[in-house]
Every structure is written in structure tokens, then in C-alpha cells.
Coordinates of C-alpha atoms and ligand atoms in Angstrom, one line a residue:
M29 CA -103.9 -47.5 455.4
N30 CA -102.1 -50.8 455.3
I31 CA -103.8 -53.4 453.0
I32 CA -103.2 -57.0 452.0
F33 CA -104.6 -58.4 448.8
L34 CA -105.3 -62.1 449.1
G35 CA -106.4 -64.4 446.3
P36 CA -105.3 -67.1 443.9
P37 CA -102.9 -66.2 441.1
G38 CA -105.0 -64.6 438.3
A39 CA -107.7 -63.3 440.6
G40 CA -106.8 -59.7 439.5
K41 CA -104.8 -58.7 442.6
G42 CA -102.1 -56.9 440.6
T43 CA -104.6 -55.1 438.3
Q44 CA -106.7 -53.9 441.2
A45 CA -103.6 -52.9 443.2
K46 CA -102.3 -50.8 440.3
M47 CA -105.6 -48.9 440.2
L48 CA -105.8 -48.5 444.0
I49 CA -102.3 -47.0 444.4
E50 CA -103.4 -44.2 442.2
K51 CA -106.4 -43.5 444.2
Y52 CA -104.8 -43.8 447.6
A53 CA -101.3 -42.6 446.7
V54 CA -99.6 -45.5 448.5
P55 CA -97.1 -48.0 447.1
Q56 CA -97.9 -51.4 445.8
I57 CA -95.6 -54.0 447.2
S58 CA -95.6 -57.1 445.0
T59 CA -93.1 -59.8 446.0
G60 CA -93.6 -61.4 442.5
D61 CA -92.7 -58.1 440.8
M62 CA -89.7 -57.7 443.2
F63 CA -88.4 -61.2 442.2
R64 CA -89.0 -60.5 438.4
A65 CA -87.1 -57.2 438.7
A66 CA -84.2 -58.9 440.5
L67 CA -84.2 -61.5 437.7
K68 CA -84.2 -58.8 435.0
D69 CA -81.2 -57.2 436.8
K70 CA -79.5 -60.7 437.0
A71 CA -79.3 -60.2 440.8
P72 CA -78.6 -63.3 443.0
L73 CA -82.0 -62.9 444.5
G74 CA -83.7 -63.2 441.1
M75 CA -81.7 -66.2 440.1
K76 CA -82.6 -68.0 443.3
A77 CA -86.3 -67.1 443.0
K78 CA -86.4 -68.3 439.5
E79 CA -85.6 -71.8 440.5
Y80 CA -89.0 -71.9 442.4
M81 CA -91.0 -69.6 440.2
D82 CA -90.5 -71.7 437.1
K83 CA -91.9 -74.7 438.9
G84 CA -94.8 -72.8 440.3
Q85 CA -93.5 -73.3 443.8
L86 CA -93.2 -70.7 446.6
V87 CA -89.8 -69.1 447.2
P88 CA -88.7 -70.1 450.8
D89 CA -90.2 -68.1 453.6
E90 CA -86.9 -66.9 455.0
I91 CA -86.0 -65.2 451.7
V92 CA -89.4 -63.5 451.2
I93 CA -89.9 -62.4 454.8
G94 CA -86.5 -60.6 454.9
L95 CA -87.2 -58.9 451.6
V96 CA -90.6 -57.5 452.7
E97 CA -89.4 -56.4 456.2
E98 CA -86.7 -54.3 454.5
R99 CA -89.2 -52.9 452.0
L100 CA -91.7 -51.9 454.7
K101 CA -89.0 -49.8 456.5
Q102 CA -88.7 -47.5 453.5
D103 CA -90.1 -44.0 453.8
D104 CA -92.8 -44.3 451.1
C105 CA -94.5 -47.0 453.3
K106 CA -95.1 -44.5 456.1
K107 CA -98.5 -43.4 454.7
G108 CA -99.6 -47.0 453.9
Y109 CA -99.2 -49.7 451.3
I110 CA -100.8 -52.5 449.4
L111 CA -99.3 -55.9 449.8
D112 CA -99.9 -57.9 446.7
G113 CA -98.8 -61.6 446.8
F114 CA -97.5 -61.4 450.3
P115 CA -98.1 -63.1 452.7
R116 CA -98.6 -66.5 451.0
T117 CA -98.1 -68.8 454.0
V118 CA -99.1 -68.7 457.6
A119 CA -95.4 -68.4 458.6
Q120 CA -95.2 -65.3 456.4
A121 CA -98.4 -63.9 458.0
E122 CA -97.0 -64.5 461.5
A123 CA -93.7 -63.0 460.7
L124 CA -95.4 -59.9 459.2
D125 CA -97.5 -59.4 462.3
K126 CA -94.4 -59.6 464.5
A127 CA -92.4 -57.1 462.3
L128 CA -95.3 -54.7 462.2
A129 CA -95.9 -54.9 465.9
K130 CA -92.2 -54.0 466.4
M131 CA -92.7 -50.9 464.2
G132 CA -95.9 -50.0 466.2
S133 CA -98.0 -50.7 463.1
K134 CA -100.6 -53.3 461.9
I135 CA -102.6 -54.4 458.9
D136 CA -106.0 -52.6 458.6
H137 CA -107.8 -54.5 455.9
V138 CA -107.3 -57.8 454.1
V139 CA -109.3 -58.0 450.8
S140 CA -109.7 -61.5 449.5
I141 CA -110.6 -61.7 445.8
E142 CA -112.4 -65.0 445.0
V143 CA -112.4 -66.7 441.6
D144 CA -112.9 -70.4 440.7
N145 CA -110.0 -72.5 439.3
K146 CA -111.5 -73.1 435.8
E147 CA -111.7 -69.4 435.2
L148 CA -108.3 -68.8 436.7
V149 CA -106.6 -71.2 434.3
K150 CA -108.3 -69.4 431.3
R151 CA -107.2 -66.0 432.7
L152 CA -103.6 -66.9 433.5
T153 CA -102.7 -68.7 430.3
G154 CA -103.9 -65.8 428.2
R155 CA -102.1 -63.1 430.2
R156 CA -99.6 -60.9 428.4
T157 CA -97.4 -58.1 429.8
C158 CA -95.6 -55.3 428.2
R159 CA -91.8 -55.7 428.5
K160 CA -91.3 -51.9 428.5
C161 CA -94.1 -50.3 430.6
G162 CA -95.6 -53.3 432.4
A163 CA -99.2 -52.7 431.0
M164 CA -101.3 -55.9 431.1
Y165 CA -103.4 -57.5 428.4
H166 CA -105.2 -60.7 427.8
A167 CA -105.3 -62.7 424.5
I168 CA -109.1 -63.2 424.8
F169 CA -110.4 -60.6 427.3
K170 CA -108.3 -57.6 426.5
P171 CA -106.3 -58.1 423.3
P172 CA -104.0 -55.4 422.1
V173 CA -104.8 -53.7 418.8
N174 CA -101.8 -55.3 417.2
K175 CA -100.8 -58.8 418.3
D176 CA -97.9 -58.8 420.8
V177 CA -97.5 -55.0 420.7
C178 CA -98.4 -52.7 423.6
D179 CA -101.1 -50.2 422.7
K180 CA -99.7 -47.7 425.2
C181 CA -96.0 -47.6 424.4
G182 CA -95.3 -49.9 421.4
G183 CA -93.3 -52.3 423.6
E184 CA -93.2 -56.0 423.1
L185 CA -95.8 -58.1 424.9
Y186 CA -94.6 -61.4 426.5
Q187 CA -96.1 -64.3 428.4
R188 CA -94.6 -64.8 431.9
D189 CA -92.7 -68.1 432.1
D190 CA -94.9 -69.2 435.0
D191 CA -98.2 -68.6 433.1
T192 CA -97.9 -71.7 431.0
E193 CA -100.6 -74.3 431.6
S194 CA -98.6 -76.9 433.6
T195 CA -97.0 -74.2 435.9
V196 CA -100.4 -72.6 436.4
M197 CA -101.8 -75.9 437.7
S198 CA -99.0 -76.2 440.2
R199 CA -99.4 -72.6 441.3
L200 CA -103.1 -73.2 442.0
E201 CA -102.4 -76.3 444.0
V202 CA -99.8 -74.4 446.0
Y203 CA -102.4 -71.7 446.6
D204 CA -105.0 -74.1 447.9
A205 CA -102.5 -75.9 450.2
Q206 CA -100.4 -73.0 451.5
T207 CA -102.1 -69.7 451.0
K208 CA -105.9 -70.4 451.4
P209 CA -105.4 -71.1 455.1
L210 CA -104.7 -67.3 455.4
I211 CA -108.4 -66.6 454.8
D212 CA -109.1 -68.3 458.1
Y213 CA -106.1 -66.6 459.7
Y214 CA -107.4 -63.1 458.9
Q215 CA -111.1 -63.9 459.4
K216 CA -110.3 -64.8 463.0
K217 CA -108.6 -61.5 463.4
G218 CA -111.8 -59.8 462.1
I219 CA -110.1 -57.8 459.3
L220 CA -111.0 -60.0 456.3
K221 CA -113.4 -58.8 453.5
S222 CA -114.2 -61.2 450.7
I223 CA -115.4 -60.1 447.3
P224 CA -116.2 -62.1 444.2
G225 CA -113.5 -61.4 441.5
I226 CA -116.0 -61.9 438.6
G227 CA -117.4 -59.0 436.6
S228 CA -115.8 -55.9 435.0
I229 CA -112.5 -54.6 436.4
D230 CA -114.2 -51.3 437.2
D231 CA -117.0 -53.1 439.1
I232 CA -114.6 -55.0 441.2
F233 CA -112.6 -51.8 441.8
N234 CA -115.7 -50.0 443.0
K235 CA -116.5 -52.8 445.4
I236 CA -113.0 -52.7 446.9
V237 CA -113.2 -48.9 447.3
S238 CA -116.6 -49.2 449.0
I239 CA -115.0 -51.6 451.5
L240 CA -111.9 -49.5 452.1
G241 CA -113.7 -46.2 452.1
S242 CA -112.7 -43.2 450.0
Ligands
AMP329 P1 -97.0 -63.5 441.6 O1 -96.5 -62.5 440.7 O2 -97.4 -62.9 442.9 O3 -98.0 -64.5 441.0 O4 -95.7 -64.4 442.0 C1 -94.9 -65.2 441.1 C2 -94.1 -66.2 441.8 O5 -93.2 -65.6 442.7 C3 -94.8 -67.2 442.7 O6 -95.4 -68.3 442.0 C4 -93.8 -67.6 443.7 O7 -92.9 -68.5 443.1 C5 -93.0 -66.3 443.9 N1 -93.5 -65.5 445.0 C6 -94.1 -64.3 445.0 N2 -94.5 -63.9 446.2 C7 -94.2 -64.9 447.0 C8 -94.3 -65.1 448.5 N3 -94.9 -64.2 449.2 N4 -93.9 -66.2 449.0 C9 -93.2 -67.2 448.2 N5 -93.1 -67.1 446.9 C10 -93.5 -66.0 446.3

């Protein structure tokens, strides 16, 4: 099953994708995570992406598309995958369709998680991630037992550079201008399912599973 998660930053795509990959035993392909990993390794791709990420802008299509095309050719994608944070522009969606058609494949479901901007700002600016294991917390909604320390592994919690208020505002503007048109794009293809991203993480997860089937 090949799935795309669509939705503004902070809608919960990453959290839900991490739960779904366990249920369906398929990889999560997050372009944002790929850029952050490349940056951690000080790879040229990471340095290049950082220029855009820090401003809340999108990394140019030609960089992202090539990266995802290579990733989709890997063996672990044969039984399906969850794309999280890609595509983010119509050009990326068209390139993905073309690449998949060449591979004799296609996207089965696009799940769009919808949350309003006021809620997103609150969510994103409070978000904290463990440097060691990647576990996610929230200063208000899911605080760790000890401030800035991961409950699971004791690692240090940090705030992503692009989760500060001014960068969050740019990311939301970029979403509205460049990514939102994809809702229409996939609706026309008849594979879009929208769900409200408000409520408990488990409730949203159950709604997604009921759409995708168990
Ligand atoms: P995310 O973790 O998905 O919120 O992505 C963080 C940042 O990485 C974004 O704000 C962009 O700068 C960059 N990025 C991630 N995925 C893409 C993409 N598909 N196209 C362009 N830029 C991306």
C-alpha cells in the first residue's frame, strides 16, 4: 500500500506515520527527516537544505524529487510506504506520478490531515524532539517528566530550528500557497481522504486505519 500524508506542518503527519509503519510494516519516507539526517552528518545535501529550512522555505523541487526517486527504488519500498512531507508542490506530485508510472506503480491513498492555523502555531512552537531516539514531546500537550529530558532514553530534548514562531509563520504561508493546491490535485484523481486532525492521537490513528483498512 503506497500512501501519501498531506497536511500543514504540525498537523501530526509524522506522529501518525510513525504509528502506521508499525501496523503496516512499511517504511516512512519523510523528506524533512532525510534533510535533517544529512545535516547531522554534515553532508552537502544537508547544508544546502538548511539554507531553505531555516527560512521556512521549500528546498528546490529538483533536489527533493531526485532524492525521493532514489529512495523509492530501494527494496524496502516494494511492499509499500508512507510518504510524509512529500510531495509539497504540484511539480513534485507530477514528477512522482511519472516516476511511479515508469516503475509500474501508483499511489493508493492520500490522507489529508486538517488543522487550523491558530492551533498549528501553538503545536509547532511547543514541539520538542529527543536528540538520541527521535521521540516527540510537547511543552504543553505532552511534557516529559523531567524538563528537556527524554522519558524513554534519557536523551536531550531540543526544539527544531524551524519551529520558532517566525519560521513557523513562513512555513504555514508556504503551505497555503504551494502545498494546499495538492488537495485539489488528488481530489480530482479520486484518491483523497480528508480527516480532521483534532482530538486524541489514538482517535486520529483509528480514523486513518478505518480509511486505509486493516
Ligand atoms: P518537515 O519536517 O516535513 O516539516 O520539513 C522541514 C523542512 O524541510 C521544510 O520546511 C522544507 O524546508 C524542507 N522540506 C521537507 N520536505 C520537502 C519537500 N517535499 N519539498 C521541499 N522542501 C521540503
